[in-house]
N, CA, C and O atoms as a DFTB+ gen file, in Angstrom:
680 C
 N C O
     1  1       0.900      -1.180       0.026
     2  2       0.048       0.021      -0.050
     3  2       0.957       1.226      -0.077
     4  3       2.057       1.176       0.472
     5  1       0.533       2.299      -0.697
     6  2       1.147       3.524      -0.689
     7  2       0.394       4.622      -0.098
     8  3      -0.794       4.454       0.180
     9  1       1.040       5.842       0.141
    10  2       0.418       6.956       0.561
    11  2      -0.695       7.474      -0.379
    12  3      -1.758       7.928       0.043
    13  1      -0.356       7.366      -1.733
    14  2      -1.351       7.793      -2.725
    15  2      -2.611       6.932      -2.538
    16  3      -3.733       7.435      -2.596
    17  1      -2.406       5.657      -2.319
    18  2      -3.639       4.686      -2.276
    19  2      -4.519       5.018      -1.007
    20  3      -5.718       4.737      -1.003
    21  1      -3.919       5.605       0.037
    22  2      -4.821       6.042       1.213
    23  2      -5.289       7.540       1.108
    24  3      -5.902       8.084       2.027
    25  1      -4.977       8.143      -0.012
    26  2      -5.526       9.433      -0.280
    27  2      -4.801      10.640       0.452
    28  3      -5.417      11.625       0.858
    29  1      -3.396      10.460       0.583
    30  2      -2.653      11.542       1.103
    31  2      -2.148      12.507       0.057
    32  3      -1.507      12.039      -0.884
    33  1      -2.373      13.818       0.125
    34  2      -1.884      14.826      -0.886
    35  2      -0.946      15.662      -0.161
    36  3      -1.297      16.267       0.852
    37  1       0.238      15.725      -0.633
    38  2       1.286      16.599      -0.019
    39  2       1.298      18.063      -0.460
    40  3       2.067      18.876       0.052
    41  1       0.453      18.367      -1.391
    42  2       0.490      19.670      -1.980
    43  2      -0.462      20.767      -1.353
    44  3      -0.703      21.830      -1.925
    45  1      -0.950      20.430      -0.191
    46  2      -1.488      21.465       0.689
    47  2      -2.921      21.907       0.477
    48  3      -3.522      22.661       1.242
    49  1      -3.429      21.358      -0.659
    50  2      -4.813      21.840      -0.954
    51  2      -5.860      21.120      -0.128
    52  3      -6.973      21.612       0.059
    53  1      -5.464      19.873       0.394
    54  2      -6.353      19.144       1.150
    55  2      -6.163      19.311       2.679
    56  3      -6.801      18.612       3.467
    57  1      -5.279      20.243       3.083
    58  2      -5.033      20.430       4.521
    59  2      -3.789      19.659       4.901
    60  3      -3.213      18.978       4.052
    61  1      -3.366      19.737       6.110
    62  2      -2.174      19.042       6.612
    63  2      -2.209      17.666       6.336
    64  3      -3.302      17.103       6.385
    65  1      -1.131      16.985       6.037
    66  2      -0.982      15.541       5.892
    67  2      -1.452      14.960       7.180
    68  3      -2.156      13.951       7.136
    69  1      -1.144      15.478       8.286
    70  2      -1.455      14.783       9.585
    71  2      -3.074      14.564       9.703
    72  3      -3.555      13.561      10.231
    73  1      -3.847      15.620       9.150
    74  2      -5.145      15.583       9.302
    75  2      -5.947      14.693       8.248
    76  3      -7.078      14.242       8.432
    77  1      -5.125      14.513       7.065
    78  2      -5.588      13.610       6.060
    79  2      -5.513      12.142       6.514
    80  3      -6.228      11.329       5.929
    81  1      -4.728      11.748       7.482
    82  2      -4.541      10.388       7.849
    83  2      -5.339      10.047       9.089
    84  3      -5.670      10.887       9.926
    85  1      -5.632       8.727       9.152
    86  2      -6.236       8.252      10.312
    87  2      -5.270       8.142      11.485
    88  3      -4.065       8.004      11.277
    89  1      -5.769       8.199      12.690
    90  2      -4.861       8.313      13.930
    91  2      -3.999       7.024      14.089
    92  3      -3.003       7.014      14.813
    93  1      -4.437       5.893      13.355
    94  2      -3.483       4.742      13.317
    95  2      -2.341       4.807      12.330
    96  3      -1.445       3.963      12.305
    97  1      -2.415       5.874      11.497
    98  2      -1.303       6.025      10.524
    99  2      -0.519       7.332      10.721
   100  3       0.143       7.806       9.797
   101  1      -0.597       7.909      11.927
   102  2       0.075       9.202      12.172
   103  2       0.506       9.402      13.486
   104  3      -0.095       8.841      14.403
   105  1       1.545      10.185      13.719
   106  2       2.020      10.588      15.117
   107  2       2.551      11.957      14.966
   108  3       3.158      12.263      13.940
   109  1       2.355      12.819      15.946
   110  2       2.703      14.269      16.008
   111  2       3.625      14.533      17.184
   112  3       3.301      14.223      18.330
   113  1       4.735      15.088      16.893
   114  2       5.740      15.446      17.959
   115  2       5.857      16.932      17.890
   116  3       5.817      17.533      16.817
   117  1       6.013      17.563      19.133
   118  2       6.344      19.053      19.181
   119  2       7.799      19.115      18.859
   120  3       8.573      18.299      19.360
   121  1       8.235      20.120      17.980
   122  2       9.614      20.254      17.691
   123  2      10.486      20.630      18.783
   124  3      11.693      20.388      18.738
   125  1       9.892      21.253      19.833
   126  2      10.686      21.693      20.990
   127  2      11.279      20.590      21.791
   128  3      12.215      20.854      22.546
   129  1      10.803      19.330      21.692
   130  2      11.379      18.146      22.395
   131  2      12.847      17.909      21.915
   132  3      13.700      17.393      22.637
   133  1      13.049      18.295      20.738
   134  2      14.374      17.981      19.989
   135  2      15.434      19.134      20.377
   136  3      16.562      19.151      19.884
   137  1      15.022      20.004      21.215
   138  2      16.123      21.063      21.741
   139  2      16.920      20.277      22.720
   140  3      18.079      20.639      22.921
   141  1      16.419      19.192      23.388
   142  2      17.246      18.374      24.252
   143  2      18.104      17.421      23.489
   144  3      17.542      16.512      22.878
   145  1      19.412      17.528      23.456
   146  2      20.302      16.829      22.696
   147  2      20.067      15.298      22.608
   148  3      20.263      14.598      21.614
   149  1      19.589      14.882      23.886
   150  2      19.316      13.407      23.965
   151  2      18.189      12.990      23.055
   152  3      18.154      11.832      22.640
   153  1      17.241      13.892      22.714
   154  2      16.252      13.619      21.893
   155  2      16.573      13.646      20.410
   156  3      15.778      13.209      19.578
   157  1      17.807      14.190      20.077
   158  2      18.209      14.192      18.673
   159  2      18.584      12.739      18.252
   160  3      18.503      12.393      17.074
   161  1      18.989      11.909      19.222
   162  2      19.231      10.546      18.860
   163  2      17.733       9.865      18.515
   164  3      17.579       9.073      17.585
   165  1      16.782      10.249      19.306
   166  2      15.377       9.777      19.024
   167  2      14.974      10.160      17.587
   168  3      14.410       9.349      16.852
   169  1      15.284      11.446      17.194
   170  2      14.864      11.930      15.931
   171  2      15.602      11.089      14.836
   172  3      14.985      10.738      13.831
   173  1      16.830      10.785      15.011
   174  2      17.673      10.061      14.079
   175  2      17.302       8.586      14.014
   176  3      17.043       8.051      12.936
   177  1      17.278       7.957      15.128
   178  2      17.065       6.501      15.191
   179  2      15.539       6.055      15.145
   180  3      15.196       5.087      14.467
   181  1      14.741       6.719      15.810
   182  2      13.311       6.294      16.004
   183  2      12.444       6.916      14.885
   184  3      11.502       6.277      14.416
   185  1      12.752       8.139      14.461
   186  2      11.820       8.755      13.415
   187  2      12.358       8.586      12.080
   188  3      11.668       7.971      11.266
   189  1      13.592       9.082      11.706
   190  2      14.042       9.064      10.384
   191  2      14.457       7.671       9.904
   192  3      14.057       7.212       8.834
   193  1      15.305       6.992      10.766
   194  2      15.673       5.585      10.317
   195  2      14.441       4.537      10.327
   196  3      14.379       3.585       9.550
   197  1      13.577       4.802      11.197
   198  2      12.449       3.844      11.386
   199  2      11.317       4.018      10.376
   200  3      10.732       3.063       9.865
   201  1      11.037       5.347      10.113
   202  2       9.944       5.649       9.166
   203  2      10.459       5.931       7.717
   204  3       9.747       5.690       6.742
   205  1      11.639       6.415       7.613
   206  2      12.069       6.835       6.286
   207  2      13.207       5.817       5.838
   208  3      14.323       6.260       5.568
   209  1      12.957       4.585       5.766
   210  2      13.896       3.575       5.432
   211  2      14.133       3.284       3.891
   212  3      14.783       2.315       3.500
   213  1      13.546       4.213       3.058
   214  2      13.794       4.015       1.683
   215  2      14.124       5.370       1.018
   216  3      13.919       6.384       1.686
   217  1      14.598       5.480      -0.187
   218  2      14.967       6.815      -0.714
   219  2      13.928       7.955      -0.454
   220  3      12.730       7.699      -0.576
   221  1      14.309       9.085      -0.133
   222  2      13.432      10.130       0.318
   223  2      13.555      11.330      -0.618
   224  3      14.594      11.656      -1.192
   225  1      12.361      11.956      -0.710
   226  2      12.288      13.253      -1.592
   227  2      11.841      14.320      -0.584
   228  3      11.190      14.037       0.422
   229  1      12.220      15.539      -0.903
   230  2      11.846      16.686      -0.165
   231  2      10.972      17.624      -0.912
   232  3      11.427      18.117      -1.944
   233  1       9.767      17.936      -0.519
   234  2       8.845      18.884      -1.279
   235  2       8.596      20.013      -0.376
   236  3       8.502      19.832       0.838
   237  1       8.477      21.255      -0.955
   238  2       8.260      22.465      -0.381
   239  2       7.777      23.497      -1.240
   240  3       7.964      23.406      -2.454
   241  1       7.159      24.498      -0.726
   242  2       6.659      25.679      -1.498
   243  2       7.914      26.464      -1.828
   244  3       8.585      26.998      -0.944
   245  1       8.219      26.524      -3.117
   246  2       9.380      27.352      -3.603
   247  2       9.005      28.708      -4.112
   248  3       9.824      29.627      -4.130
   249  1       7.728      28.843      -4.541
   250  2       7.387      30.227      -5.004
   251  2       5.908      30.268      -5.301
   252  3       5.276      29.214      -5.361
   253  1       5.336      31.421      -5.485
   254  2       3.975      31.606      -5.691
   255  2       3.782      32.801      -6.602
   256  3       4.716      33.598      -6.691
   257  1       2.679      33.007      -7.283
   258  2       2.455      34.184      -8.024
   259  2       1.461      35.133      -7.488
   260  3       0.428      34.712      -6.966
   261  1       1.721      36.399      -7.590
   262  2       0.785      37.406      -7.295
   263  2       0.713      38.205      -8.617
   264  3       1.635      38.852      -9.113
   265  1      -0.626      38.040      -9.136
   266  2      -0.926      38.524     -10.533
   267  2       0.132      37.754     -11.446
   268  3       0.143      36.524     -11.387
   269  1       0.923      38.347     -12.192
   270  2       1.899      37.682     -13.051
   271  2       3.243      37.715     -12.481
   272  3       4.156      37.239     -13.155
   273  1       3.496      38.226     -11.300
   274  2       4.833      38.296     -10.719
   275  2       5.116      37.006      -9.753
   276  3       4.404      36.661      -8.810
   277  1       6.237      36.416     -10.169
   278  2       6.674      35.269      -9.355
   279  2       7.476      35.683      -8.207
   280  3       8.515      36.332      -8.326
   281  1       6.958      35.282      -7.039
   282  2       7.596      35.594      -5.649
   283  2       8.296      34.270      -5.179
   284  3       7.695      33.203      -5.048
   285  1       9.544      34.445      -4.956
   286  2      10.363      33.175      -4.533
   287  2      10.437      33.089      -2.982
   288  3      10.685      34.085      -2.303
   289  1      10.223      31.924      -2.478
   290  2      10.356      31.695      -1.116
   291  2      11.846      31.517      -0.795
   292  3      12.481      30.692      -1.452
   293  1      12.412      32.185       0.105
   294  2      13.790      31.917       0.548
   295  2      13.878      31.007       1.710
   296  3      13.701      31.444       2.847
   297  1      14.139      29.775       1.484
   298  2      14.158      28.727       2.512
   299  2      15.570      28.570       3.239
   300  3      15.654      28.246       4.423
   301  1      16.615      28.816       2.464
   302  2      17.911      28.635       3.074
   303  2      18.451      27.126       2.966
   304  3      19.418      26.771       3.639
   305  1      17.838      26.323       2.160
   306  2      18.213      24.965       1.922
   307  2      19.646      24.824       1.487
   308  3      20.331      23.868       1.850
   309  1      20.120      25.833       0.663
   310  2      21.435      25.848       0.227
   311  2      22.572      25.939       1.271
   312  3      23.746      25.762       0.948
   313  1      22.194      26.213       2.500
   314  2      23.069      26.417       3.711
   315  2      23.553      25.047       4.022
   316  3      24.695      24.875       4.450
   317  1      22.634      23.959       3.801
   318  2      23.047      22.576       4.260
   319  2      22.962      21.494       3.282
   320  3      23.155      20.314       3.574
   321  1      22.618      21.995       1.913
   322  2      22.458      20.890       0.909
   323  2      22.921      21.471      -0.460
   324  3      22.578      22.613      -0.764
   325  1      23.626      20.779      -1.226
   326  2      23.956      21.086      -2.582
   327  2      22.827      20.656      -3.436
   328  3      22.707      19.448      -3.642
   329  1      21.988      21.479      -3.956
   330  2      20.834      21.141      -4.638
   331  2      21.164      20.953      -6.151
   332  3      21.558      21.903      -6.827
   333  1      21.001      19.754      -6.640
   334  2      21.249      19.462      -8.030
   335  2      20.181      18.720      -8.795
   336  3      20.124      18.773     -10.023
   337  1      19.314      18.012      -8.038
   338  2      18.231      17.340      -8.732
   339  2      16.956      17.731      -8.229
   340  3      16.343      17.074      -7.386
   341  1      16.482      18.972      -8.821
   342  2      15.458      19.775      -8.465
   343  2      14.295      19.724      -9.505
   344  3      14.621      19.786     -10.691
   345  1      13.034      19.622      -9.201
   346  2      12.065      19.710     -10.104
   347  2      11.014      20.590      -9.442
   348  3      10.921      20.690      -8.219
   349  1      10.203      21.241     -10.335
   350  2       9.056      21.970      -9.948
   351  2       7.737      21.614     -10.414
   352  3       7.632      21.128     -11.540
   353  1       6.686      21.799      -9.671
   354  2       5.321      21.504     -10.057
   355  2       4.418      22.715      -9.739
   356  3       4.396      23.211      -8.612
   357  1       3.737      23.138     -10.679
   358  2       2.779      24.265     -10.532
   359  2       1.393      23.757     -10.215
   360  3       0.780      23.015     -10.983
   361  1       0.924      24.176      -9.070
   362  2      -0.511      23.823      -8.647
   363  2      -1.392      25.104      -8.824
   364  3      -1.191      26.133      -8.178
   365  1      -2.335      24.964      -9.705
   366  2      -3.282      26.183      -9.799
   367  2      -4.628      25.803      -9.343
   368  3      -5.155      24.770      -9.756
   369  1      -5.220      26.609      -8.491
   370  2      -6.561      26.409      -7.887
   371  2      -7.077      27.703      -7.294
   372  3      -6.436      28.453      -6.558
   373  1      -8.340      27.866      -7.721
   374  2      -9.030      29.131      -7.236
   375  2      -8.256      30.434      -7.500
   376  3      -8.293      31.340      -6.668
   377  1      -7.588      30.540      -8.586
   378  2      -6.836      31.797      -8.964
   379  2      -5.514      31.812      -8.397
   380  3      -4.775      32.729      -8.755
   381  1      -5.047      30.893      -7.510
   382  2      -3.813      30.810      -6.927
   383  2      -2.876      30.019      -7.928
   384  3      -3.335      29.140      -8.657
   385  1      -1.589      30.364      -7.926
   386  2      -0.537      29.615      -8.617
   387  2       0.531      29.427      -7.555
   388  3       1.132      30.376      -7.051
   389  1       0.735      28.158      -7.241
   390  2       1.810      27.901      -6.181
   391  2       2.748      26.827      -6.880
   392  3       2.347      25.848      -7.510
   393  1       4.049      27.182      -6.660
   394  2       5.174      26.379      -7.235
   395  2       5.701      25.597      -6.169
   396  3       6.139      26.218      -5.201
   397  1       5.747      24.264      -6.159
   398  2       6.358      23.340      -5.372
   399  2       7.661      22.711      -5.903
   400  3       7.673      22.125      -6.985
   401  1       8.734      22.835      -5.148
   402  2       9.889      22.325      -5.524
   403  2      10.107      20.803      -4.838
   404  3       9.735      20.517      -3.700
   405  1      10.677      20.034      -5.615
   406  2      10.984      18.583      -5.031
   407  2      12.403      18.346      -5.406
   408  3      12.866      18.597      -6.518
   409  1      13.117      17.802      -4.317
   410  2      14.482      17.411      -4.385
   411  2      14.458      15.960      -4.120
   412  3      13.985      15.573      -3.052
   413  1      14.949      15.060      -5.040
   414  2      14.740      13.573      -4.955
   415  2      16.107      12.990      -4.435
   416  3      17.146      13.651      -4.421
   417  1      16.008      11.758      -4.032
   418  2      17.104      10.891      -3.639
   419  2      17.967      11.419      -2.459
   420  3      19.196      11.366      -2.509
   421  1      17.356      11.881      -1.500
   422  2      18.101      12.331      -0.248
   423  2      18.298      11.162       0.685
   424  3      17.402      10.345       0.896
   425  1      19.481      11.103       1.230
   426  2      19.737      10.106       2.245
   427  2      19.568      10.652       3.585
   428  3      19.510      11.872       3.740
   429  1      19.474       9.752       4.674
   430  2      19.093      10.098       5.869
   431  2      20.072      11.158       6.556
   432  3      19.619      11.881       7.443
   433  1      21.264      11.249       6.202
   434  2      22.149      12.274       6.778
   435  2      21.762      13.626       6.258
   436  3      21.823      14.607       6.999
   437  1      21.358      13.716       4.985
   438  2      20.877      14.975       4.318
   439  2      19.518      15.323       5.048
   440  3      19.301      16.473       5.432
   441  1      18.675      14.371       5.215
   442  2      17.241      14.624       5.839
   443  2      17.476      15.245       7.179
   444  3      16.865      16.267       7.491
   445  1      18.399      14.633       8.048
   446  2      18.631      15.129       9.344
   447  2      19.366      16.550       9.325
   448  3      19.011      17.401      10.141
   449  1      20.234      16.779       8.542
   450  2      20.801      18.017       8.386
   451  2      19.763      19.109       8.109
   452  3      19.808      20.171       8.730
   453  1      18.896      18.879       7.252
   454  2      17.846      19.794       6.819
   455  2      16.876      19.970       8.162
   456  3      16.609      21.105       8.558
   457  1      16.430      18.945       8.753
   458  2      15.575      19.049       9.915
   459  2      16.327      19.849      11.102
   460  3      15.747      20.702      11.774
   461  1      17.615      19.500      11.279
   462  2      18.383      20.281      12.278
   463  2      18.406      21.786      11.912
   464  3      18.327      22.649      12.786
   465  1      18.514      22.070      10.617
   466  2      18.492      23.559      10.178
   467  2      17.193      24.091      10.418
   468  3      17.153      25.298      10.656
   469  1      16.065      23.421      10.407
   470  2      14.736      23.944      10.627
   471  2      14.668      24.233      12.297
   472  3      14.260      25.299      12.758
   473  1      15.091      23.215      13.035
   474  2      15.075      23.418      14.475
   475  2      15.936      24.533      14.973
   476  3      15.644      25.189      15.972
   477  1      17.049      24.737      14.220
   478  2      17.779      25.964      14.616
   479  2      17.377      27.196      14.010
   480  3      18.069      28.199      14.187
   481  1      16.258      27.239      13.262
   482  2      15.733      28.368      12.550
   483  2      16.687      28.990      11.521
   484  3      16.736      30.204      11.322
   485  1      17.476      28.045      10.849
   486  2      18.360      28.569       9.836
   487  2      17.662      28.173       8.447
   488  3      17.992      28.726       7.398
   489  1      16.764      27.268       8.503
   490  2      16.021      26.959       7.305
   491  2      14.493      27.235       7.540
   492  3      13.956      26.861       8.582
   493  1      13.816      27.883       6.573
   494  2      12.448      28.183       6.715
   495  2      11.620      26.843       6.563
   496  3      12.082      25.877       5.955
   497  1      10.441      26.842       7.119
   498  2       9.629      25.612       6.953
   499  2       8.214      26.153       6.560
   500  3       7.989      27.363       6.582
   501  1       7.233      25.205       6.189
   502  2       7.212      23.833       6.416
   503  2       7.965      23.124       5.235
   504  3       8.112      23.672       4.143
   505  1       8.444      21.834       5.534
   506  2       9.035      21.014       4.634
   507  2       8.409      19.642       4.667
   508  3       8.004      19.200       5.742
   509  1       8.309      18.952       3.571
   510  2       7.700      17.640       3.501
   511  2       8.702      16.586       3.080
   512  3       9.083      16.617       1.910
   513  1       9.164      15.671       3.883
   514  2      10.028      14.616       3.441
   515  2       9.048      13.434       3.142
   516  3       8.106      13.202       3.900
   517  1       9.298      12.672       1.990
   518  2       8.388      11.618       1.669
   519  2       8.973      10.622       0.793
   520  3       9.904      10.912       0.042
   521  1       8.413       9.329       0.863
   522  2       8.709       8.349      -0.127
   523  2       7.262       7.679      -0.408
   524  3       6.230       8.297      -0.148
   525  1       7.256       6.533      -0.889
   526  2       5.943       5.947      -1.235
   527  2       5.141       5.513       0.023
   528  3       3.915       5.441      -0.061
   529  1       5.765       5.227       1.161
   530  2       5.156       4.645       2.241
   531  2       5.070       5.632       3.548
   532  3       4.297       5.384       4.474
   533  1       5.917       6.751       3.536
   534  2       5.877       7.534       4.804
   535  2       6.204       9.031       4.465
   536  3       6.870       9.342       3.478
   537  1       5.697       9.914       5.337
   538  2       5.931      11.396       5.208
   539  2       6.434      11.753       6.555
   540  3       6.000      11.232       7.582
   541  1       7.346      12.640       6.525
   542  2       7.760      13.355       7.678
   543  2       7.659      14.871       7.405
   544  3       8.471      15.436       6.672
   545  1       6.687      15.485       7.984
   546  2       6.417      16.942       7.785
   547  2       7.007      17.702       8.971
   548  3       6.668      17.418      10.120
   549  1       7.870      18.648       8.703
   550  2       8.405      19.421       9.817
   551  2       8.209      20.964       9.568
   552  3       8.448      21.505       8.489
   553  1       7.772      21.573      10.631
   554  2       7.477      23.038      10.725
   555  2       8.202      23.569      11.918
   556  3       8.867      22.810      12.624
   557  1       8.098      24.839      12.166
   558  2       8.710      25.400      13.304
   559  2       8.205      24.887      14.663
   560  3       8.915      24.958      15.665
   561  1       6.925      24.352      14.678
   562  2       6.182      23.857      15.801
   563  2       6.051      22.399      15.889
   564  3       6.138      21.902      17.012
   565  1       5.843      21.590      14.813
   566  2       5.594      20.176      14.878
   567  2       6.413      19.371      13.844
   568  3       6.876      19.844      12.807
   569  1       6.531      18.100      14.261
   570  2       7.106      17.224      13.262
   571  2       5.989      16.026      13.278
   572  3       5.709      15.345      14.264
   573  1       5.480      15.927      12.127
   574  2       4.337      14.928      11.867
   575  2       4.883      13.723      11.065
   576  3       5.560      13.900      10.052
   577  1       4.603      12.604      11.496
   578  2       4.891      11.370      10.630
   579  2       3.528      10.779      10.240
   580  3       2.630      10.621      11.067
   581  1       3.426      10.484       9.045
   582  2       2.301       9.800       8.468
   583  2       2.911       8.555       7.667
   584  3       3.878       8.699       6.919
   585  1       2.341       7.437       7.855
   586  2       2.891       6.170       7.151
   587  2       1.713       5.261       6.910
   588  3       0.744       5.279       7.669
   589  1       1.788       4.426       5.811
   590  2       0.918       3.318       5.644
   591  2       1.122       2.147       6.621
   592  3       0.287       1.253       6.754
   593  1       2.254       2.204       7.278
   594  2       2.536       1.056       8.179
   595  2       2.125       1.411       9.657
   596  3       2.873       1.929      10.486
   597  1       0.716       1.019       9.865
   598  2       0.246       1.296      11.199
   599  2       0.781       0.603      12.364
   600  3       0.556       1.000      13.507
   601  1       1.543      -0.513      12.077
   602  2       2.305      -1.250      13.124
   603  2       3.489      -0.378      13.581
   604  3       3.781      -0.353      14.777
   605  1       4.171       0.327      12.693
   606  2       5.341       1.212      13.134
   607  2       4.824       2.321      13.998
   608  3       5.444       2.736      14.977
   609  1       3.665       2.786      13.602
   610  2       3.040       3.993      14.364
   611  2       2.662       3.476      15.766
   612  3       2.888       4.187      16.745
   613  1       2.132       2.342      15.888
   614  2       1.591       1.704      17.195
   615  2       2.847       1.441      18.010
   616  3       2.870       1.772      19.196
   617  1       3.867       0.876      17.444
   618  2       5.116       0.606      18.223
   619  2       5.810       1.908      18.851
   620  3       6.255       1.994      19.995
   621  1       5.808       2.884      17.883
   622  2       6.390       4.222      18.334
   623  2       5.588       4.746      19.502
   624  3       6.115       5.142      20.541
   625  1       4.271       4.728      19.276
   626  2       3.448       5.403      20.478
   627  2       3.508       4.618      21.671
   628  3       3.463       5.170      22.771
   629  1       3.611       3.312      21.544
   630  2       3.799       2.426      22.860
   631  2       5.119       2.737      23.442
   632  3       5.215       2.872      24.662
   633  1       6.136       2.860      22.676
   634  2       7.438       2.973      23.162
   635  2       7.716       4.386      23.796
   636  3       8.460       4.536      24.765
   637  1       7.039       5.424      23.153
   638  2       7.161       6.868      23.699
   639  2       5.872       7.470      24.036
   640  3       5.472       8.439      23.390
   641  1       5.243       7.010      24.925
   642  2       3.770       7.410      25.276
   643  2       3.842       8.952      25.767
   644  3       2.882       9.699      25.584
   645  1       4.974       9.368      26.369
   646  2       5.011      10.740      26.859
   647  2       5.512      11.808      25.902
   648  3       5.452      13.007      26.172
   649  1       5.990      11.341      24.814
   650  2       6.633      12.312      23.852
   651  2       5.729      12.788      22.765
   652  3       5.831      13.951      22.377
   653  1       4.796      11.925      22.213
   654  2       3.876      12.359      21.168
   655  2       2.717      13.231      21.546
   656  3       2.347      13.207      22.720
   657  1       2.132      13.963      20.719
   658  2       1.002      14.725      21.073
   659  2      -0.243      13.992      20.957
   660  3      -0.529      13.514      19.859
   661  1      -0.982      13.847      21.895
   662  2      -2.265      13.122      21.989
   663  2      -3.510      13.876      21.755
   664  3      -4.574      13.261      21.684
   665  1      -3.462      15.228      21.623
   666  2      -4.543      16.134      21.410
   667  2      -5.551      15.682      20.410
   668  3      -6.753      15.706      20.672
   669  1      -5.065      15.258      19.233
   670  2      -5.952      14.846      18.145
   671  2      -6.206      13.385      18.022
   672  3      -6.612      12.904      16.964
   673  1      -5.956      12.607      19.175
   674  2      -6.106      11.178      19.023
   675  2      -7.546      10.581      19.010
   676  3      -7.847       9.496      18.511
   677  1      -8.411      11.471      19.648
   678  2      -9.772      10.994      19.755
   679  2     -10.687      11.772      18.711
   680  3     -11.889      11.519      18.636
């Protein structure tokens, strides 16, 4: 099963990927828990390596149009990543034109560097890391994981019951 098969749209028109998924397929963490360096190991080993175990792409809003003027978002990705495999997709809806950039074939070290940059407020967010089975969405406030593997979500929630956000569980 893939994220596409369960109806997850990463391009923002259907709301946050977290709210598109059932509670069995998602987990939300507040980004401030990663300010504790001990929890950086949690981010690396339990979130990135556990959920993103296949090649990863990064998708983000790279620009938008106001009338016919293209306005570029300045994310700061170049501070931690040499960007060479970039594609753009234009999404037009209700008179808006949004341009999403996608960088493919990132490894876990690159993913972690980018997330650490967001946590340190050196890279603008939100950013969406994804492969066919999992999404890690990171903003200045939350890190959301959505995956087709509900067993992995259940294991994570059972192992770290005090770390994940339960507000939207019911």
